[in-house]
Structure formats: C-alpha cells, structure tokens
Short mmCIF file of C-alpha atoms (C1' of nucleotides) in Angstrom, two decimals:
data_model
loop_
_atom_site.label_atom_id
_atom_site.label_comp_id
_atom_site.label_asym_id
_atom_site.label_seq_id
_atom_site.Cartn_x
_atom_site.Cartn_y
_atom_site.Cartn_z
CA UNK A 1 58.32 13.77 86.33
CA UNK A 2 59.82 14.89 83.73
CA UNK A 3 58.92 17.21 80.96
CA UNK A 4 54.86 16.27 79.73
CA UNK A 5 52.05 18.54 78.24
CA UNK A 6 49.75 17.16 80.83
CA UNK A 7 46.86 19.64 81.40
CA UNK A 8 45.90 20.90 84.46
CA UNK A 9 42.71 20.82 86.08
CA UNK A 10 42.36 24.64 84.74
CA UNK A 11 39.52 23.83 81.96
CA UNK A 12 42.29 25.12 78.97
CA UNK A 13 45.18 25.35 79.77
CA UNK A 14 46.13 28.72 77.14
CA UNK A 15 50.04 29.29 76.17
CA UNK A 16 48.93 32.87 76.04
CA UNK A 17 46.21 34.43 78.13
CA UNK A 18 44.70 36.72 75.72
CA UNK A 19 43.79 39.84 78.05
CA UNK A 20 46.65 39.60 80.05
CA UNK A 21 47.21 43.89 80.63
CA UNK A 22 43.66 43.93 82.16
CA UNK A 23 44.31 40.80 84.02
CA UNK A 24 47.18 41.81 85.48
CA UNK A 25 46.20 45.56 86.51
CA UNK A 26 42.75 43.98 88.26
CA UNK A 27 45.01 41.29 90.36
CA UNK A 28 47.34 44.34 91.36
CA UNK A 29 44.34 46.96 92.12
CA UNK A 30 43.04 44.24 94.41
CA UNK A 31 46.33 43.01 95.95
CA UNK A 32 47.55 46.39 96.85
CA UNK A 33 43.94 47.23 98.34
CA UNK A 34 44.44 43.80 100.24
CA UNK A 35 47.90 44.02 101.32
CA UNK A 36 49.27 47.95 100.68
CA UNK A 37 51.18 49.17 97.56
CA UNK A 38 54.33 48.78 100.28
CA UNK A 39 53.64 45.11 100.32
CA UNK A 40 52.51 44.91 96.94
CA UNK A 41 54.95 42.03 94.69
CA UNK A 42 54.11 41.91 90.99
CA UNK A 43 55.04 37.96 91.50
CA UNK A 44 52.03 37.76 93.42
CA UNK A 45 49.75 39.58 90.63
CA UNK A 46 51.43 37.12 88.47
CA UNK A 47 50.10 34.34 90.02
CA UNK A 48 46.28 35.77 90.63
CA UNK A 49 46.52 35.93 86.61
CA UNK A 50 48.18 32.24 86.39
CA UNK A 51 50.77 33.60 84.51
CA UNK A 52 54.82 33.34 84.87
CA UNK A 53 56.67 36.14 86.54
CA UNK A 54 58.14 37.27 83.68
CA UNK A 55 54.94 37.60 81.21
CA UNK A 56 53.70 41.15 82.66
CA UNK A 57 57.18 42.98 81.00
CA UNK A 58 55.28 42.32 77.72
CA UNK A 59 52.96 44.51 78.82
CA UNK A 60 54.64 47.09 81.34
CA UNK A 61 57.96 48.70 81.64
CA UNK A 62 58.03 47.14 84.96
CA UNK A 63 56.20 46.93 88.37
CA UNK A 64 55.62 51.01 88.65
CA UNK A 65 53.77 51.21 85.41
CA UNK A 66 50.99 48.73 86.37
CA UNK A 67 51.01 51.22 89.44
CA UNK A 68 50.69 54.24 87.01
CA UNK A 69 47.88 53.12 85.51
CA UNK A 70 46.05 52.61 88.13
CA UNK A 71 46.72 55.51 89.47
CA UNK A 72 45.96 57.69 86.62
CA UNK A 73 42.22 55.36 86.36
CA UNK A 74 41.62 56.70 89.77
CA UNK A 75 41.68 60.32 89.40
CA UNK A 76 38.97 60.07 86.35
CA UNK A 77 37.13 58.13 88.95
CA UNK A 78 37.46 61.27 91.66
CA UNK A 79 36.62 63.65 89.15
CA UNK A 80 33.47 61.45 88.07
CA UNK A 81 32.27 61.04 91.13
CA UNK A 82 32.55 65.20 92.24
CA UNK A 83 30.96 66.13 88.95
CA UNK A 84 27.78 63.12 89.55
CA UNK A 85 27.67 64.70 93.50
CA UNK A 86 27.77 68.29 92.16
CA UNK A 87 25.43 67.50 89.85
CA UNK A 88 22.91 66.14 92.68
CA UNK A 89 23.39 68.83 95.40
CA UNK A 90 23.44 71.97 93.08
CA UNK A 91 26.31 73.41 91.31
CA UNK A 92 27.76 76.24 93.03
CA UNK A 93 26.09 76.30 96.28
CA UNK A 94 27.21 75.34 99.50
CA UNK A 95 25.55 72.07 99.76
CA UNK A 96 27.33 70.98 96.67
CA UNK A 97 30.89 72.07 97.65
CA UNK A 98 29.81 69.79 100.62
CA UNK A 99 29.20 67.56 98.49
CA UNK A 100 32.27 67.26 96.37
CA UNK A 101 34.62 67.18 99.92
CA UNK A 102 32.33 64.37 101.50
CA UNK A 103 33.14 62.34 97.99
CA UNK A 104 36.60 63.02 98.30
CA UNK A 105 36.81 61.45 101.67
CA UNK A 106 34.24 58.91 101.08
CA UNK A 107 36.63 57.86 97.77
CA UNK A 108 39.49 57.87 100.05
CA UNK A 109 38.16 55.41 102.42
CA UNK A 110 36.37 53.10 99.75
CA UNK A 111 39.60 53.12 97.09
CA UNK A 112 42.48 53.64 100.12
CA UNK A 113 45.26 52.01 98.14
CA UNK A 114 44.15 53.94 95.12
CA UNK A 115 44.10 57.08 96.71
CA UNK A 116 47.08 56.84 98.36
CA UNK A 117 48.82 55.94 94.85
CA UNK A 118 47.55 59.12 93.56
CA UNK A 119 48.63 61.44 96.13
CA UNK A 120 51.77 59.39 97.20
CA UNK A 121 55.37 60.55 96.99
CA UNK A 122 56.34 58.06 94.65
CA UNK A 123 58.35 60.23 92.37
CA UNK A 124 57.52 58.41 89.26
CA UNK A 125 54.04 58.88 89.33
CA UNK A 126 54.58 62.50 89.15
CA UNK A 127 56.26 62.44 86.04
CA UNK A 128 53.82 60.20 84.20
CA UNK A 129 51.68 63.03 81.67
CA UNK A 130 48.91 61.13 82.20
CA UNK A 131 48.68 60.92 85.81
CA UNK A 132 49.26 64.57 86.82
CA UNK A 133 46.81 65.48 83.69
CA UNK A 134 44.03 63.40 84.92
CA UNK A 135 44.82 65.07 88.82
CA UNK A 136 45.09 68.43 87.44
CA UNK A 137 41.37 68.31 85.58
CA UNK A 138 39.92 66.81 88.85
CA UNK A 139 41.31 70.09 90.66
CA UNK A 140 40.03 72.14 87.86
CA UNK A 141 36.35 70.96 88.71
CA UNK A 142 36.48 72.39 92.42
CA UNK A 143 37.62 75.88 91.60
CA UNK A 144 34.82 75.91 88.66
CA UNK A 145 32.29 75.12 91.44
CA UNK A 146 33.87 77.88 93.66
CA UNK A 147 34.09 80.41 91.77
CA UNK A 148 29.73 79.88 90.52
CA UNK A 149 29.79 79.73 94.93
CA UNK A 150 31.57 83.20 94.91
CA UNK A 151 29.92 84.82 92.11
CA UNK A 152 26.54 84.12 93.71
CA UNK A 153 27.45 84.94 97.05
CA UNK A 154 29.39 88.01 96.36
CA UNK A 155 32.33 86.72 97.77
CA UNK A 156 35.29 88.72 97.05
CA UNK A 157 38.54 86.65 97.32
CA UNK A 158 40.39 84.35 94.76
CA UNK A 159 38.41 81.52 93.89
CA UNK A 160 41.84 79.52 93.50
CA UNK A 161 42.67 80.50 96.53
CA UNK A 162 39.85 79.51 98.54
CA UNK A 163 39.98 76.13 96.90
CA UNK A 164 42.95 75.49 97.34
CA UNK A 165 41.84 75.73 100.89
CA UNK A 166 39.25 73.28 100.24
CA UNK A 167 41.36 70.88 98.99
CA UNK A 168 43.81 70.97 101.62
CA UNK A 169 41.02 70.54 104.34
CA UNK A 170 39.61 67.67 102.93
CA UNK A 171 42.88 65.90 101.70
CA UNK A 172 43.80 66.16 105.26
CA UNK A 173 40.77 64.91 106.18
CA UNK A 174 41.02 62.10 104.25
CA UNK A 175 44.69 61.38 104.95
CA UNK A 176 44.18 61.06 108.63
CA UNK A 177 41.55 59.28 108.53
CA UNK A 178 42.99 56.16 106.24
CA UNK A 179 45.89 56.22 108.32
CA UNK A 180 44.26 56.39 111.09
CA UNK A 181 45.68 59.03 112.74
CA UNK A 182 42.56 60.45 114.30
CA UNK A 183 42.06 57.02 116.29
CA UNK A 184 44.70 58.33 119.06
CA UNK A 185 42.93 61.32 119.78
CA UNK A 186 38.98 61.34 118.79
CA UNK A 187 38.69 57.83 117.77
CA UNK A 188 34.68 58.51 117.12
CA UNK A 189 35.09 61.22 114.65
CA UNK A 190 32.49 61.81 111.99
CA UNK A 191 34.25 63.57 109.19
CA UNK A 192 31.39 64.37 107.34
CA UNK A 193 30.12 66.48 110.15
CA UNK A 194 33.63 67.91 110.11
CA UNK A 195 34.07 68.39 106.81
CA UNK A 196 29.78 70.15 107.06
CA UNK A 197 31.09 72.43 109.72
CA UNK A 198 34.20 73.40 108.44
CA UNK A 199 33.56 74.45 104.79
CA UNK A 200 31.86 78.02 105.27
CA UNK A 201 34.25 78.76 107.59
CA UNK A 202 36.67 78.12 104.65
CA UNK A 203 34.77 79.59 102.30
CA UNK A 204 34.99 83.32 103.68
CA UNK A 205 37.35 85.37 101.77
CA UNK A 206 40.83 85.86 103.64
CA UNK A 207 41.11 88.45 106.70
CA UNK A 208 43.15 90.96 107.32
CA UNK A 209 45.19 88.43 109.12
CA UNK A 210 47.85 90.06 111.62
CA UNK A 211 50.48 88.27 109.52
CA UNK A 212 52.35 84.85 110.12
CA UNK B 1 79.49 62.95 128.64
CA UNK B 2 82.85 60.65 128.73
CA UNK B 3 81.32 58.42 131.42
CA UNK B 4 83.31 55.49 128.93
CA UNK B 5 86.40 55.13 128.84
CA UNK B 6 86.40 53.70 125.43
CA UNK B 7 88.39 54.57 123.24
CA UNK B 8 87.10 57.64 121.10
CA UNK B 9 88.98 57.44 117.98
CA UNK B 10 87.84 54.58 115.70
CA UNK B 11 90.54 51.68 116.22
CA UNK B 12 91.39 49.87 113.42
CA UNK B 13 88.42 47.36 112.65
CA UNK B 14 86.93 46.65 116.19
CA UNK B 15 85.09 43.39 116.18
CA UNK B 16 82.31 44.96 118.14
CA UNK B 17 80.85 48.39 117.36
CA UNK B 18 80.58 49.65 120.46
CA UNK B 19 77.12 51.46 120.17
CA UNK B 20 75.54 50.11 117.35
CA UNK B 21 72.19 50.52 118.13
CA UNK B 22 72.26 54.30 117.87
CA UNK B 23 74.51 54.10 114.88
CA UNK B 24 71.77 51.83 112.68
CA UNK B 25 69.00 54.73 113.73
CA UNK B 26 71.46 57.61 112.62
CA UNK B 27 72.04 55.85 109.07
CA UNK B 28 68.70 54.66 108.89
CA UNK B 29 67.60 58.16 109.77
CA UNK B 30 69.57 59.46 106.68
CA UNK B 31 68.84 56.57 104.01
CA UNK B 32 65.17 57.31 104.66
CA UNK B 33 65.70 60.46 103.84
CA UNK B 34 67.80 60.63 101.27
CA UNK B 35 65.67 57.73 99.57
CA UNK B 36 62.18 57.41 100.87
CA UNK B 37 61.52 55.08 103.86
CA UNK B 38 59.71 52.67 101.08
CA UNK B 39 63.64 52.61 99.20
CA UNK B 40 65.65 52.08 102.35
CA UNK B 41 66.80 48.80 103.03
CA UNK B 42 68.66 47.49 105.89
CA UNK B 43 71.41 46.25 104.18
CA UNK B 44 72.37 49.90 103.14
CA UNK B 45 71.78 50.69 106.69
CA UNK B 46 74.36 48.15 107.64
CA UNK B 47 77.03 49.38 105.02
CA UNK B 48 77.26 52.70 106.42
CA UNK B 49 77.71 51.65 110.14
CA UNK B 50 80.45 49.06 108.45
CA UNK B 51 78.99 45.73 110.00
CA UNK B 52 77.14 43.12 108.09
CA UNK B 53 73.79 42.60 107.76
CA UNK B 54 73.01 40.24 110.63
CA UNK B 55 74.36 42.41 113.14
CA UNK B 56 71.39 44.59 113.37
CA UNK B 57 69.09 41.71 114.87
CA UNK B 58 70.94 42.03 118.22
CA UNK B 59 69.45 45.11 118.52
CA UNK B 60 66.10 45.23 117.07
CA UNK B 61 63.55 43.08 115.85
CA UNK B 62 63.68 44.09 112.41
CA UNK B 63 63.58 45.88 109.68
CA UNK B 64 60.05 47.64 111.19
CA UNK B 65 61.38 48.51 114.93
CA UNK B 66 64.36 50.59 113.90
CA UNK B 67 61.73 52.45 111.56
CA UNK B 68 59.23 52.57 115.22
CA UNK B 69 61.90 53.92 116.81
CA UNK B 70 62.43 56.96 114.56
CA UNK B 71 58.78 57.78 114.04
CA UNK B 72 58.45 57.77 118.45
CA UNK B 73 61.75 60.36 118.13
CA UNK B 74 60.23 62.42 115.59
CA UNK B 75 56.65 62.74 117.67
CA UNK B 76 58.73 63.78 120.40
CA UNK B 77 60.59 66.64 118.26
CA UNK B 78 57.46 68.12 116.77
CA UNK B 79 55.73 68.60 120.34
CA UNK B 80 58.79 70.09 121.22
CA UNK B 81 58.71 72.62 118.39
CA UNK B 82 55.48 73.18 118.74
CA UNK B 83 55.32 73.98 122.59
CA UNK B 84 59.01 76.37 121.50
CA UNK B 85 57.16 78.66 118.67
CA UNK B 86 53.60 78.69 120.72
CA UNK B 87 56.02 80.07 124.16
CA UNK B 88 57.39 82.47 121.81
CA UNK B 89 54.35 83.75 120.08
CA UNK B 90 52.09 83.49 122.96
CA UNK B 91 49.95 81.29 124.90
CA UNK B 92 46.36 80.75 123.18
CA UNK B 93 46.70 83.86 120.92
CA UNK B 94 45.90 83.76 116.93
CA UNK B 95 49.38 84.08 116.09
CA UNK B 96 50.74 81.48 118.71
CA UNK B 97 47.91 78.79 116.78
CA UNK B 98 48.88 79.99 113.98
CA UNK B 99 52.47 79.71 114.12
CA UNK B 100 52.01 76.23 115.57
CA UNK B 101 50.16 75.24 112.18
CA UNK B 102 53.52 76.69 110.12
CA UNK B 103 55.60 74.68 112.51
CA UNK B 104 53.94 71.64 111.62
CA UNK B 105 54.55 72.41 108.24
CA UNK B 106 57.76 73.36 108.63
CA UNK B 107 58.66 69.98 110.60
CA UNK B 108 57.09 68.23 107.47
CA UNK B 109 59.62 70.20 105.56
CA UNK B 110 62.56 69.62 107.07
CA UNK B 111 62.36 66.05 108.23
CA UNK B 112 59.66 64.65 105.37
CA UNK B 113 60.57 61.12 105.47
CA UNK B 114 59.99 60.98 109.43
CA UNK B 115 56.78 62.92 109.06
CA UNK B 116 55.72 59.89 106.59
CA UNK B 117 56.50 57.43 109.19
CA UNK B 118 54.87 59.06 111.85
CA UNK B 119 51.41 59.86 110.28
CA UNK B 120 51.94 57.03 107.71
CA UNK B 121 50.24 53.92 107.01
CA UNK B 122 52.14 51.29 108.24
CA UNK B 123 49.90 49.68 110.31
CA UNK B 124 52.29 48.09 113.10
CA UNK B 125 54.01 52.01 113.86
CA UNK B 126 49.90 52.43 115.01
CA UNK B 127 50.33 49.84 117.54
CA UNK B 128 53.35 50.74 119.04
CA UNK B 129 52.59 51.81 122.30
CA UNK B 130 54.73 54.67 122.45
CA UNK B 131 54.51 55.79 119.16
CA UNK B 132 50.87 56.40 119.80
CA UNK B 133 51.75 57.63 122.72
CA UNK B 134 54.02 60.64 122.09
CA UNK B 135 51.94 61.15 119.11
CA UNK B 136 48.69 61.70 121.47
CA UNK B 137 50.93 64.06 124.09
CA UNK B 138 51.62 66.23 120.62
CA UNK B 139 48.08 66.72 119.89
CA UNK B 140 47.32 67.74 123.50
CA UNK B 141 49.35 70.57 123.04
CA UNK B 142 47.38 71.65 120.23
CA UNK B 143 43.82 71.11 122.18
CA UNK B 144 45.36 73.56 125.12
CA UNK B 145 45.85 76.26 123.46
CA UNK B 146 42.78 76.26 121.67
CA UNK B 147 40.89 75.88 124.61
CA UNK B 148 42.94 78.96 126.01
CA UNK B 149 42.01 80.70 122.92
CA UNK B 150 38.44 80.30 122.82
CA UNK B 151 38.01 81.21 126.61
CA UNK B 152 40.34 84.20 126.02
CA UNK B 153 37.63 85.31 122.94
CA UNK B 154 34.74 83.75 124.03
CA UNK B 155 34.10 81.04 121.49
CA UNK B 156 31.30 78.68 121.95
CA UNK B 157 32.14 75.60 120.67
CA UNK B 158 33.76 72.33 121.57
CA UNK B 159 37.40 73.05 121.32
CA UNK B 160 38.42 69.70 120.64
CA UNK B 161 36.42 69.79 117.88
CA UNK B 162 38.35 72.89 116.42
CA UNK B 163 41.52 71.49 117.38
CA UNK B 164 40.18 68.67 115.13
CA UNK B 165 39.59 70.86 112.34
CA UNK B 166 42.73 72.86 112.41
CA UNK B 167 44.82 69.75 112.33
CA UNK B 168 43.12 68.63 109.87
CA UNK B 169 44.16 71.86 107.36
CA UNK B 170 47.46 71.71 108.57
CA UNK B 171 48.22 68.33 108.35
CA UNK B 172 46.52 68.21 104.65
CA UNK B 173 48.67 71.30 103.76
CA UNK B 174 51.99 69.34 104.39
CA UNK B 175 50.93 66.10 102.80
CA UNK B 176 50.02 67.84 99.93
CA UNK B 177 53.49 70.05 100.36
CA UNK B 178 55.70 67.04 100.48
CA UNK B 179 54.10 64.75 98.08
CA UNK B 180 54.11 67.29 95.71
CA UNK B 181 50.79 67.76 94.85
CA UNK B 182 49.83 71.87 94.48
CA UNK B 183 52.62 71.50 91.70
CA UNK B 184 50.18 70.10 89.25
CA UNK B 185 47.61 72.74 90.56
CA UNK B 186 49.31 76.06 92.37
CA UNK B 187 52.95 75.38 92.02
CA UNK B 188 53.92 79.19 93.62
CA UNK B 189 51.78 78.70 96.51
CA UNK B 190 53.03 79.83 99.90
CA UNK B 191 51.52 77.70 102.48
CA UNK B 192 52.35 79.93 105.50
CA UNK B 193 50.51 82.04 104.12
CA UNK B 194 47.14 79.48 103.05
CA UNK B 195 47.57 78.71 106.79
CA UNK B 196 47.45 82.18 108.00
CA UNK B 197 45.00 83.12 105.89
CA UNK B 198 42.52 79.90 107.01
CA UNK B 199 43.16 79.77 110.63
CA UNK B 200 40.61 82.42 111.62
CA UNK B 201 37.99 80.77 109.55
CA UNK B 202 39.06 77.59 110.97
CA UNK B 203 38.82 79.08 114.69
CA UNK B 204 35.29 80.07 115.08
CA UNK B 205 32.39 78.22 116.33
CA UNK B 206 30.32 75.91 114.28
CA UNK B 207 28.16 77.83 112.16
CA UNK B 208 24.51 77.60 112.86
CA UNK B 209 23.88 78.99 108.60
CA UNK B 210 26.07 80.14 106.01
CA UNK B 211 26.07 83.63 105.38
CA UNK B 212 22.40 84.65 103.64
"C1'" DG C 1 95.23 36.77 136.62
"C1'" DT C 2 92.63 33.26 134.85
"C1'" DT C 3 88.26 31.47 133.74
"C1'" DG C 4 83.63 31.34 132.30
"C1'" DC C 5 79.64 33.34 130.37
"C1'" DG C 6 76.56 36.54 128.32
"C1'" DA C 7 76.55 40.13 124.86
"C1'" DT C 8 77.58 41.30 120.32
"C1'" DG C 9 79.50 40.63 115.88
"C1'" DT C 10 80.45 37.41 111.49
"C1'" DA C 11 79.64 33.75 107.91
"C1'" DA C 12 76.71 31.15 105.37
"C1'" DG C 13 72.46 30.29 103.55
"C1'" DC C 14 67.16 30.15 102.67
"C1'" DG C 15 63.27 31.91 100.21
"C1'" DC C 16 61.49 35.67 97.84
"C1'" DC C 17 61.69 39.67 94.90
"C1'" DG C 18 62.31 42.67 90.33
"C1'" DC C 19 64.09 42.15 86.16
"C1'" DT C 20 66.47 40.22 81.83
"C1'" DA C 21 67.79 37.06 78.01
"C1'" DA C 22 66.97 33.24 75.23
"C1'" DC C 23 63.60 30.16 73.72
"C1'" DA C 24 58.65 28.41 72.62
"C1'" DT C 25 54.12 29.07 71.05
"C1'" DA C 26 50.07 31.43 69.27
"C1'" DT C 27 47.97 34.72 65.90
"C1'" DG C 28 47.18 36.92 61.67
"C1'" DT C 29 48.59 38.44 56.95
"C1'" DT C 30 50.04 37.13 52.59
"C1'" DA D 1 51.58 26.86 53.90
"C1'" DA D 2 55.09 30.34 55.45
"C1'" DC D 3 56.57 34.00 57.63
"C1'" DA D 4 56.51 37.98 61.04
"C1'" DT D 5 55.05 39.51 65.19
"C1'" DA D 6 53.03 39.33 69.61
"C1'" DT D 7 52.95 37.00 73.79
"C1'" DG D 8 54.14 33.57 77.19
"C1'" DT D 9 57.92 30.28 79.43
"C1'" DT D 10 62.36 28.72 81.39
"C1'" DA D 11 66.43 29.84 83.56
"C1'" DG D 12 69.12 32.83 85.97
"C1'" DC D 13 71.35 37.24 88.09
"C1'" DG D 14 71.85 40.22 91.93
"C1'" DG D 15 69.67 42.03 96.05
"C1'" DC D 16 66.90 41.86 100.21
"C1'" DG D 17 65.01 40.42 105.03
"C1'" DC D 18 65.84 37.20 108.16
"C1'" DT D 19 67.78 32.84 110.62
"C1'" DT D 20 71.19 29.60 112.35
"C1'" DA D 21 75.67 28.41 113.77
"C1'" DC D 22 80.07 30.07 114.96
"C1'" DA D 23 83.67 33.72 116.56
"C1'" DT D 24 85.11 37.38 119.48
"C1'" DC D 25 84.79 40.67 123.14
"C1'" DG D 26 83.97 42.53 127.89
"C1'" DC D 27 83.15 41.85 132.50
"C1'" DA D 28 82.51 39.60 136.85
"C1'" DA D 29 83.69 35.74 140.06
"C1'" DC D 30 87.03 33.26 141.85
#
DNA sequence: GTTGCGATGTAAGCGCCGCTAACATATGTT
DNA sequence: AACATATGTTAGCGGCGCTTACATCGCAAC
C-alpha cells in the first residue's frame, strides 16, 4: 500500500506521454465509432491512452474540441476521396457525378461516427472556422464537376442549384441508411443502384413546375 | 373529459402527482426541444413536473422509454399531416406528392428535436416495436400515392422504388435544413422550392440512358 | 368506517461523468 | 546547474442516471 514508484508491467512507465493530442484524438475516433459520439466519455479515451482524466485539458478546451477536430479531419477526407473518384470516372460526366454520390455514401457507412459529427446539429461544430471551411471546399468540388456536366451537355439551369440537389439526394441517402431507417420499409435496398438511377433524373434543369 | 373527479386546481403540494406519466413526456417534449435530445436530462425533466428524480421510474424504464415514447407520437403526427395536405391537394397528383415532401419538411421544422429521435440513431428507438411500427404505416402512405400517380400517368417503374427515391430527397433536404448545413453552402435557399423543383425528376421511371 | 394493500412518491446513496485547481515531473535553453 | 515552461497527476466539485428502502395515498373488502 501506500505511496511507492513501483513500475508497472507497462515496459516504461513515462510521467508524460509525449504524443498525447494524437493519442487521445485516435482513442476518441475509435471509441465514438465503437460506441456513438452520444455514448462517447473522454474518461474512457483517457484510459485507451493510459493517461489520467484530467491530462487531455492540456491539450483541448474540453471534450467538444477533440470532437472538432475530428470532425474537421473528416471533411478533407470526403473531399479527397470525391476528387480521387472524379478523377477515375471522368470529370464532368455523368459517370463521375455517380461517382462522387456513391463515395459520399460509401464514406458515410465506412466513417458513420465521423460523418455524423460533420453533419450533426451539435451547435459548436458549426462555429468552429475550420470545420465549416473544410465542409464548404468539399461542396465547392461538386458544383465544379456540375457545372463541366452542364456545360457539356448544354444544360441550361443553375449549376448550384442542381447540386444542391445532388447533395441533398445523397445526404439523404446516406442518412437513412446509417440510421437505418430504410430497414422498416425496403430492408434490401442497394443505394448505389438508387443513387445510379436517380442522378439524371436530378440532373435535368428545373420544370416549369405548377408551383408548390 | 372530467370523467375524474379530482380536483383540477393544483392543491397545495400533493404527495402524488396525479398523472405524472403524461406530465414527464410534456416536459421532456419541451427540454428536448429547447436543448437538443443529446442535452436533456431527466433530472430537468423532473424539476419542471416538481417531483424528484426517482419518481419517474414508476412510470418508465428510463431515461430511453420516455424518449421511445415521443419518437412513436411524433410518427403518428407526421402520417397524419401527411395523409391532411395529400386530401387537400389531391390524391396521387404532382402537387399532392409534392406537397407531402414540403410537409415532411415542414414537420422537421417545427418539431426538429422529435424528427431527430424518430429517424435518429439511437439504436434501441429501432427496436421498439411500435416505433417501427407507426414509422412503417407513415411510409405506406407515401408508396400509395405514388402508385396512384404512376397508374394515373402511366409510369413504368416499380413505385416503391420511387417512393424510395423521393424520400430519400426529402428526408436529406430536412436533415440538411435542421442541422444547418446549406448555411455553409446556400444559406438563402428555399427548400419548398428545391423540392418542387426535383419532384418531377424524381417521379419518372428509371432511365434506360442519360440524355445523348 | 376501518383496515389492508398495491400504486406512487420521497430520501439517500452509488458509480460515473466533465471539468478545475494545486501540485509534481519532464524538457530544453541559458 | 538553474530556471521556465510544458505536460501529467491527485484530489475534489457538482451533476447525472439509476437503485434501494421508506413514506404516503387511493381504493376495495370487510
């Protein structure tokens, strides 16, 4: 008992841990994709990175900026992986924009936590710079790819417009299928086909529509 | 309605509530969404009905069943809104799917911390019976009067299929609405009107080739 | 009307959380 | 070597979800 320096079986054990930021935003990234953000506790992180519960405030404001972060690497993630599938597939062509929705979902499901950070209501996160930066350049790279689509295609409508359409379909997409909200009604869904079958229809310039 | 005899002005601090069951869903209901559902806590919940904080385990099992019970309420609601605006607009037209869509929206709107719960995350709300449930009888609604609609204009296609997809822009319209996320991108857009203008597209058949 | 019992509320407390303050140790510059 | 700074620890505060044991109420049987 009492007070001793005995070592534990850990092979050194360090007062200070050296790359404790990186340490700590890895154990977080893969608690909340174990347990959900909801469920996340930073005193669990804490002990993943065999550290007290107080150490991380050295390095964060608190719990929501460990969040931020991660939050903020995931959109340059998104946008890395739409530019590499663009890239593939063929910039402005159908095949591409394909392409670049697919990705979106396919992030979605492999990085749920992640994604669900980024496009989450937690206030906060929308008032970190960083974050809504990092979102706003991934956006920036679908209407690019729209507009080439357009130009080529002599599509007259906004190109904003039309991807903001995108966007929404395949955010939904993505949304109900984490949550699995599609499971009570077509629980054999193939969003990829949906998302295939869906984008020229999305792609047409807006009708006359008989107003709303 | 006064099938009770008891007493309808608040006597002076009653031992028992009286109907504290529906009281705890009523301050829940406004907590959640005056805070977020992720920022309630029962406690607060407790404080408003003015009993302490083991009263509410009478009544439900937790925390997690009072939340349940709001998310089956709120599935309930929207297919009543939704069956309301597609009587009013008409059965199966454009304008009655359309107006559906906005009413979807609109419910996301006006009761945004319920729409969380109900198409949220949390996985035990997915296995309550009669949260999936009502949630299924809502979508039903939706399949109908597609089905009506494609008869009506002669559409070939599976209509559950374009049920599917139209859920899937709608639903990705309000998440994106709520959480806040065309700010960083479109932060004038009117979504009634990125609805109206994407339904049609949304409506036809699966193309067999893009246009040229 | 009294009595007994189930339903419903309170009081007290456990373990865990986020966060802070004061203290201890490591690191690097001079 | 000596200091300044960065980084980790110990101890503790208030709050939360939930449980157990006790108090009170309402109603039915006698």
């Amino acid at each position: 008992m009492g007070k001793k320096p005995a070592s534990k079986v850990r092979s050194k054990a360090r007062y200070h841990h050296g790359e404790l930021r990186e340490a700590l935003i890895a154990a977080t990234r893969q608690l909340v994709e174990e347990r959900g953000a909801e469920k996340f506790t930073l005193a669990d992180a804490c002990r993943v990175a065999g550290v007290t519960t107080a150490a991380p405030y050295r390095h964060f404001r608190g719990k929501q900026e460990i969040l931020e972060e991660i939050a903020s690497r995931g959109f340059e993630e998104l946008r890395k992986r739409s530019m590499t599938v663009v890239a593939e597939r063929g910039e402005g062509t159908l095949e591409g924009i394909i392409a670049m929705g697919q990705a979106y979902v396919a992030f979605a499901v492999e990085e749920t936590a992640v994604f669900r950070l980024m496009f989450g209501q937690e206030p906060s996160l929308k008032k970190a710079e960083h974050v809504v930066g990092t979102g706003h350049d991934c956006f920036t790279n679908v209407i690019d790819q729209v507009a080439l689509y357009c130009k080529r295609n002599r599509v007259r409508g906004d190109a904003q417009e039309i991807a903001l359409r995108l966007w929404t379909f395949v955010h939904g997409a993505a949304s109900l299928l984490i949550d699995q909200d599609y499971n009570a009604v077509a629980p054999q869904i193939d969003v990829n086909r949906l998302i295939a079958s869906a984008t020229p229809g999305l792609l047409a310039a807006s009708p006359r529509s008989s107003k709303g």
